[in-house]
Amino acid sequence: GAVVSQHPSRVICKSGTSVKIECRSLDFQATTMFWYRQFPKKSLMLMATSNEGSKATYEQGVEKDKFLINHASLTLSTLTVTSAHPEDSSFYICSANPLRGGAYEQYFGPGTRLTVT
Amino acid sequence: TQLLEQSPQFLSIQEGENLTVYCNSSSVFSSLQWYRQEPGEGPVLLVTVVTGGEVKKLKRLTFQFGDARKDSSLHITAAQPGDTGLYLCAGVGVANFGNEKLTFGTGTRLTIIP
């Protein structure tokens, strides 16, 4: 199967600090990874598309300077929440699209619960 | 903007009953997926449907893609407590084909009572 991991699974940070979340595809390569945000009892909201070796594409309303994305290799994408505030507290989920895959193959990580105090 | 509306939003039924969850849009999708998500975890892919009118079965779950590829349904027969979770449909829009961007539905929270 296609396994995607995220680290950390939970993080608590103080307001004003930055937090980095890693997303790794463990047994496949992914040119494209996606970052989602999910509020309690709500669906997933796409934040940005992360492309290996190029700049991420952000969805409308998502601040690119606030949510820094780096896709340094075919198996790793990172999301850094800069100068975090309590309203950034959320469940962040990444997904990856295998190189071999068609337009509909996306595998999701287990998510990272961010709490900003 | 492509929107996927799911209904019902919440559903609580007794073990052994049947249920259907609907996923509707005014947009056409090149493919549509169904996921189940449990609290504190990422979504797990259940099925992908691609062809209009396609029906796929996964044990007690039956998935159908509408003829016009604008809607889909998930039917569960003889529901079990293990079916409890958040069910999400997600589609790749025709305009997005090739860039793999998924639009997620609003979600259906299903609770099966033992």
mmCIF file of C-alpha atoms in Angstrom:
data_model
loop_
_atom_site.group_PDB
_atom_site.id
_atom_site.type_symbol
_atom_site.label_atom_id
_atom_site.label_comp_id
_atom_site.label_asym_id
_atom_site.label_seq_id
_atom_site.Cartn_x
_atom_site.Cartn_y
_atom_site.Cartn_z
ATOM 1 C CA GLY A 1 0.000 0.000 0.000
ATOM 2 C CA ALA A 2 0.878 3.674 -0.072
ATOM 3 C CA VAL A 3 1.750 5.017 3.342
ATOM 4 C CA VAL A 4 2.010 8.670 4.290
ATOM 5 C CA SER A 5 3.321 9.753 7.672
ATOM 6 C CA GLN A 6 3.175 13.061 9.482
ATOM 7 C CA HIS A 7 5.319 14.370 12.291
ATOM 8 C CA PRO A 8 4.556 15.420 14.902
ATOM 9 C CA SER A 9 1.127 13.944 15.512
ATOM 10 C CA ARG A 10 0.409 16.559 18.168
ATOM 11 C CA VAL A 11 2.094 19.824 19.017
ATOM 12 C CA ILE A 12 1.383 22.580 21.502
ATOM 13 C CA CYS A 13 3.158 25.876 21.052
ATOM 14 C CA LYS A 14 3.014 29.367 22.429
ATOM 15 C CA SER A 15 1.570 32.263 20.511
ATOM 16 C CA GLY A 16 4.185 33.959 18.333
ATOM 17 C CA THR A 17 6.367 30.909 17.779
ATOM 18 C CA SER A 18 6.713 28.891 14.564
ATOM 19 C CA VAL A 19 5.902 25.233 14.111
ATOM 20 C CA LYS A 20 7.078 22.873 11.387
ATOM 21 C CA ILE A 21 5.032 19.856 10.312
ATOM 22 C CA GLU A 22 6.556 17.151 8.132
ATOM 23 C CA CYS A 23 4.751 14.989 5.618
ATOM 24 C CA ARG A 24 6.544 11.943 4.232
ATOM 25 C CA SER A 25 5.589 9.346 1.657
ATOM 26 C CA LEU A 26 7.171 6.187 3.040
ATOM 27 C CA ASP A 27 7.000 3.691 0.188
ATOM 28 C CA PHE A 28 6.465 5.788 -2.911
ATOM 29 C CA GLN A 29 7.609 8.994 -4.543
ATOM 30 C CA ALA A 30 5.304 11.957 -4.892
ATOM 31 C CA THR A 31 5.822 14.968 -7.107
ATOM 32 C CA THR A 32 2.710 16.516 -5.639
ATOM 33 C CA MET A 33 1.599 16.746 -2.037
ATOM 34 C CA PHE A 34 -1.370 18.597 -0.639
ATOM 35 C CA TRP A 35 -1.951 20.341 2.676
ATOM 36 C CA TYR A 36 -5.399 20.505 4.224
ATOM 37 C CA ARG A 37 -6.847 22.067 7.319
ATOM 38 C CA GLN A 38 -9.787 20.619 9.184
ATOM 39 C CA PHE A 39 -11.811 22.341 11.882
ATOM 40 C CA PRO A 40 -13.724 20.289 14.470
ATOM 41 C CA LYS A 41 -16.644 18.392 12.987
ATOM 42 C CA LYS A 42 -15.988 19.921 9.565
ATOM 43 C CA SER A 43 -14.711 18.688 6.247
ATOM 44 C CA LEU A 44 -11.208 19.138 4.846
ATOM 45 C CA MET A 45 -10.246 22.475 3.344
ATOM 46 C CA LEU A 46 -7.393 22.515 0.838
ATOM 47 C CA MET A 47 -4.743 25.052 1.790
ATOM 48 C CA ALA A 48 -2.079 24.520 -0.844
ATOM 49 C CA THR A 49 -0.586 22.218 -3.425
ATOM 50 C CA SER A 50 3.077 21.425 -2.856
ATOM 51 C CA ASN A 51 5.161 20.633 -5.936
ATOM 52 C CA GLU A 52 8.628 19.108 -5.692
ATOM 53 C CA GLY A 53 11.255 21.550 -6.810
ATOM 54 C CA SER A 54 8.941 24.490 -7.319
ATOM 55 C CA LYS A 55 6.833 26.953 -5.394
ATOM 56 C CA ALA A 56 3.641 25.841 -3.749
ATOM 57 C CA THR A 57 0.279 26.909 -5.113
ATOM 58 C CA TYR A 58 -1.941 28.400 -2.440
ATOM 59 C CA GLU A 59 -5.724 28.431 -2.378
ATOM 60 C CA GLN A 60 -7.549 31.705 -2.236
ATOM 61 C CA GLY A 61 -7.521 33.219 1.227
ATOM 62 C CA VAL A 62 -4.505 31.252 2.488
ATOM 63 C CA GLU A 63 -1.554 33.456 3.414
ATOM 64 C CA LYS A 64 1.604 32.091 1.815
ATOM 65 C CA ASP A 65 3.840 34.035 4.198
ATOM 66 C CA LYS A 66 1.979 32.594 7.155
ATOM 67 C CA PHE A 67 1.991 28.992 5.971
ATOM 68 C CA LEU A 68 5.374 28.267 4.420
ATOM 69 C CA ILE A 69 5.600 25.129 2.324
ATOM 70 C CA ASN A 70 8.777 23.433 1.196
ATOM 71 C CA HIS A 71 8.831 20.302 -0.984
ATOM 72 C CA ALA A 72 12.522 19.518 -0.968
ATOM 73 C CA SER A 73 12.390 15.930 -2.215
ATOM 74 C CA LEU A 74 10.044 13.425 -3.788
ATOM 75 C CA THR A 75 9.199 12.019 -0.367
ATOM 76 C CA LEU A 76 9.077 15.047 1.915
ATOM 77 C CA SER A 77 7.005 18.199 2.179
ATOM 78 C CA THR A 78 6.993 20.528 5.168
ATOM 79 C CA LEU A 79 4.457 23.066 6.359
ATOM 80 C CA THR A 80 5.679 25.781 8.699
ATOM 81 C CA VAL A 81 3.119 27.828 10.562
ATOM 82 C CA THR A 82 4.914 31.096 11.270
ATOM 83 C CA SER A 83 4.127 33.376 14.193
ATOM 84 C CA ALA A 84 1.338 31.079 15.269
ATOM 85 C CA HIS A 85 -1.774 32.449 16.934
ATOM 86 C CA PRO A 86 -4.608 30.660 18.730
ATOM 87 C CA GLU A 87 -6.797 30.888 15.625
ATOM 88 C CA ASP A 88 -4.223 28.721 13.817
ATOM 89 C CA SER A 89 -5.106 25.857 16.134
ATOM 90 C CA SER A 90 -6.483 23.105 13.943
ATOM 91 C CA PHE A 91 -5.983 19.616 12.537
ATOM 92 C CA TYR A 92 -3.558 19.735 9.611
ATOM 93 C CA ILE A 93 -3.545 16.833 7.144
ATOM 94 C CA CYS A 94 -1.307 16.184 4.181
ATOM 95 C CA SER A 95 -1.793 13.876 1.230
ATOM 96 C CA ALA A 96 0.471 12.636 -1.521
ATOM 97 C CA ASN A 97 -0.078 11.640 -5.120
ATOM 98 C CA PRO A 98 2.159 8.774 -6.318
ATOM 99 C CA LEU A 99 4.192 9.331 -9.461
ATOM 100 C CA ARG A 100 2.566 6.293 -11.004
ATOM 101 C CA GLY A 101 -0.907 7.431 -10.094
ATOM 102 C CA GLY A 102 -3.673 8.906 -12.159
ATOM 103 C CA ALA A 103 -5.583 12.024 -11.332
ATOM 104 C CA TYR A 104 -7.491 10.331 -8.525
ATOM 105 C CA GLU A 105 -4.876 8.634 -6.382
ATOM 106 C CA GLN A 106 -4.261 10.523 -3.171
ATOM 107 C CA TYR A 107 -3.127 8.989 0.087
ATOM 108 C CA PHE A 108 -3.557 10.822 3.354
ATOM 109 C CA GLY A 109 -1.363 11.177 6.392
ATOM 110 C CA PRO A 110 -2.705 10.657 9.924
ATOM 111 C CA GLY A 111 -2.856 14.378 10.617
ATOM 112 C CA THR A 112 -1.195 16.778 13.053
ATOM 113 C CA ARG A 113 -3.157 18.416 15.846
ATOM 114 C CA LEU A 114 -1.788 21.928 16.453
ATOM 115 C CA THR A 115 -2.772 23.817 19.577
ATOM 116 C CA VAL A 116 -1.533 27.380 20.013
ATOM 117 C CA THR A 117 -1.792 28.769 23.525
ATOM 118 C CA THR B 1 -16.181 27.104 -7.411
ATOM 119 C CA GLN B 2 -17.110 23.454 -7.272
ATOM 120 C CA LEU B 3 -19.209 22.467 -4.274
ATOM 121 C CA LEU B 4 -20.085 18.992 -3.087
ATOM 122 C CA GLU B 5 -23.061 18.854 -0.746
ATOM 123 C CA GLN B 6 -23.540 15.750 1.324
ATOM 124 C CA SER B 7 -26.756 14.647 2.941
ATOM 125 C CA PRO B 8 -27.609 13.911 5.567
ATOM 126 C CA GLN B 9 -25.094 15.868 7.612
ATOM 127 C CA PHE B 10 -25.650 13.623 10.625
ATOM 128 C CA LEU B 11 -27.141 10.155 10.803
ATOM 129 C CA SER B 12 -27.631 7.930 13.812
ATOM 130 C CA ILE B 13 -29.194 4.508 13.295
ATOM 131 C CA GLN B 14 -29.448 1.132 14.962
ATOM 132 C CA GLU B 15 -27.102 -1.715 14.152
ATOM 133 C CA GLY B 16 -28.500 -3.864 11.348
ATOM 134 C CA GLU B 17 -30.329 -1.078 9.528
ATOM 135 C CA ASN B 18 -29.562 0.115 6.014
ATOM 136 C CA LEU B 19 -28.640 3.663 5.061
ATOM 137 C CA THR B 20 -27.746 5.829 2.083
ATOM 138 C CA VAL B 21 -25.534 8.905 2.003
ATOM 139 C CA TYR B 22 -25.731 11.309 -0.909
ATOM 140 C CA CYS B 23 -23.120 13.545 -2.494
ATOM 141 C CA ASN B 24 -24.441 16.140 -4.946
ATOM 142 C CA SER B 25 -23.018 18.903 -7.080
ATOM 143 C CA SER B 26 -23.951 21.079 -10.022
ATOM 144 C CA SER B 27 -20.459 20.501 -11.439
ATOM 145 C CA VAL B 28 -19.177 17.555 -13.435
ATOM 146 C CA PHE B 29 -16.346 15.512 -11.951
ATOM 147 C CA SER B 30 -13.865 13.369 -13.844
ATOM 148 C CA SER B 31 -13.693 11.050 -10.848
ATOM 149 C CA LEU B 32 -15.113 10.842 -7.376
ATOM 150 C CA GLN B 33 -13.810 9.204 -4.231
ATOM 151 C CA TRP B 34 -15.329 8.210 -0.917
ATOM 152 C CA TYR B 35 -13.350 8.305 2.302
ATOM 153 C CA ARG B 36 -14.011 7.367 5.915
ATOM 154 C CA GLN B 37 -12.323 9.308 8.665
ATOM 155 C CA GLU B 38 -12.166 8.464 12.354
ATOM 156 C CA PRO B 39 -11.496 11.086 15.055
ATOM 157 C CA GLY B 40 -7.884 12.204 15.193
ATOM 158 C CA GLU B 41 -6.914 10.345 12.029
ATOM 159 C CA GLY B 42 -6.559 11.081 8.357
ATOM 160 C CA PRO B 43 -9.173 10.028 5.784
ATOM 161 C CA VAL B 44 -8.917 6.497 4.444
ATOM 162 C CA LEU B 45 -9.852 5.898 0.825
ATOM 163 C CA LEU B 46 -12.782 3.494 0.366
ATOM 164 C CA VAL B 47 -13.383 3.648 -3.376
ATOM 165 C CA THR B 48 -12.853 5.641 -6.565
ATOM 166 C CA VAL B 49 -15.500 5.845 -9.287
ATOM 167 C CA VAL B 50 -14.672 7.174 -12.714
ATOM 168 C CA THR B 51 -17.361 6.219 -15.222
ATOM 169 C CA GLY B 52 -20.856 7.723 -15.228
ATOM 170 C CA GLY B 53 -23.335 5.154 -13.935
ATOM 171 C CA GLU B 54 -20.580 3.055 -12.389
ATOM 172 C CA VAL B 55 -21.459 0.895 -9.397
ATOM 173 C CA LYS B 56 -18.828 -0.545 -7.089
ATOM 174 C CA LYS B 57 -19.303 -2.839 -4.134
ATOM 175 C CA LEU B 58 -17.040 -3.201 -1.135
ATOM 176 C CA LYS B 59 -18.510 -5.890 1.135
ATOM 177 C CA ARG B 60 -21.626 -4.234 2.628
ATOM 178 C CA LEU B 61 -20.921 -0.875 0.966
ATOM 179 C CA THR B 62 -22.272 -0.011 -2.488
ATOM 180 C CA PHE B 63 -21.079 3.103 -4.286
ATOM 181 C CA GLN B 64 -22.705 4.620 -7.351
ATOM 182 C CA PHE B 65 -21.573 7.428 -9.630
ATOM 183 C CA GLY B 66 -24.354 9.349 -11.321
ATOM 184 C CA ASP B 67 -24.805 9.057 -15.068
ATOM 185 C CA ALA B 68 -23.917 12.729 -15.512
ATOM 186 C CA ARG B 69 -20.960 12.437 -13.104
ATOM 187 C CA LYS B 70 -22.385 15.171 -10.893
ATOM 188 C CA ASP B 71 -23.490 13.072 -7.957
ATOM 189 C CA SER B 72 -22.779 9.882 -6.074
ATOM 190 C CA SER B 73 -24.276 7.755 -3.356
ATOM 191 C CA LEU B 74 -23.007 5.382 -0.712
ATOM 192 C CA HIS B 75 -25.338 2.663 0.530
ATOM 193 C CA ILE B 76 -24.511 0.571 3.583
ATOM 194 C CA THR B 77 -26.383 -2.649 4.212
ATOM 195 C CA ALA B 78 -26.814 -4.051 7.725
ATOM 196 C CA ALA B 79 -24.777 -1.312 9.374
ATOM 197 C CA GLN B 80 -22.367 -2.285 12.124
ATOM 198 C CA PRO B 81 -20.810 -0.211 14.935
ATOM 199 C CA GLY B 82 -17.501 -0.396 13.070
ATOM 200 C CA ASP B 83 -19.069 1.667 10.279
ATOM 201 C CA THR B 84 -19.230 4.678 12.604
ATOM 202 C CA GLY B 85 -17.217 7.612 11.312
ATOM 203 C CA LEU B 86 -17.144 10.696 9.128
ATOM 204 C CA TYR B 87 -17.825 9.859 5.499
ATOM 205 C CA LEU B 88 -16.442 12.247 2.918
ATOM 206 C CA CYS B 89 -16.913 12.343 -0.807
ATOM 207 C CA ALA B 90 -14.287 14.127 -2.869
ATOM 208 C CA GLY B 91 -14.096 14.851 -6.554
ATOM 209 C CA VAL B 92 -11.595 15.865 -9.181
ATOM 210 C CA GLY B 93 -13.250 18.485 -11.331
ATOM 211 C CA VAL B 94 -13.122 18.220 -15.088
ATOM 212 C CA ALA B 95 -11.254 21.506 -15.161
ATOM 213 C CA ASN B 96 -8.765 20.204 -12.615
ATOM 214 C CA PHE B 97 -8.018 16.925 -14.377
ATOM 215 C CA GLY B 98 -4.267 16.581 -14.463
ATOM 216 C CA ASN B 99 -3.479 18.561 -11.337
ATOM 217 C CA GLU B 100 -5.097 16.099 -8.923
ATOM 218 C CA LYS B 101 -6.786 18.735 -6.768
ATOM 219 C CA LEU B 102 -9.643 17.273 -4.765
ATOM 220 C CA THR B 103 -12.785 19.111 -3.735
ATOM 221 C CA PHE B 104 -14.186 17.619 -0.558
ATOM 222 C CA GLY B 105 -17.829 17.269 0.316
ATOM 223 C CA THR B 106 -19.374 18.708 3.455
ATOM 224 C CA GLY B 107 -19.245 15.347 5.225
ATOM 225 C CA THR B 108 -21.717 12.946 6.813
ATOM 226 C CA ARG B 109 -21.177 11.919 10.405
ATOM 227 C CA LEU B 110 -22.541 8.411 10.863
ATOM 228 C CA THR B 111 -23.150 6.773 14.224
ATOM 229 C CA ILE B 112 -24.241 3.159 14.468
ATOM 230 C CA ILE B 113 -25.843 2.297 17.777
ATOM 231 C CA PRO B 114 -25.207 -1.256 19.010
#
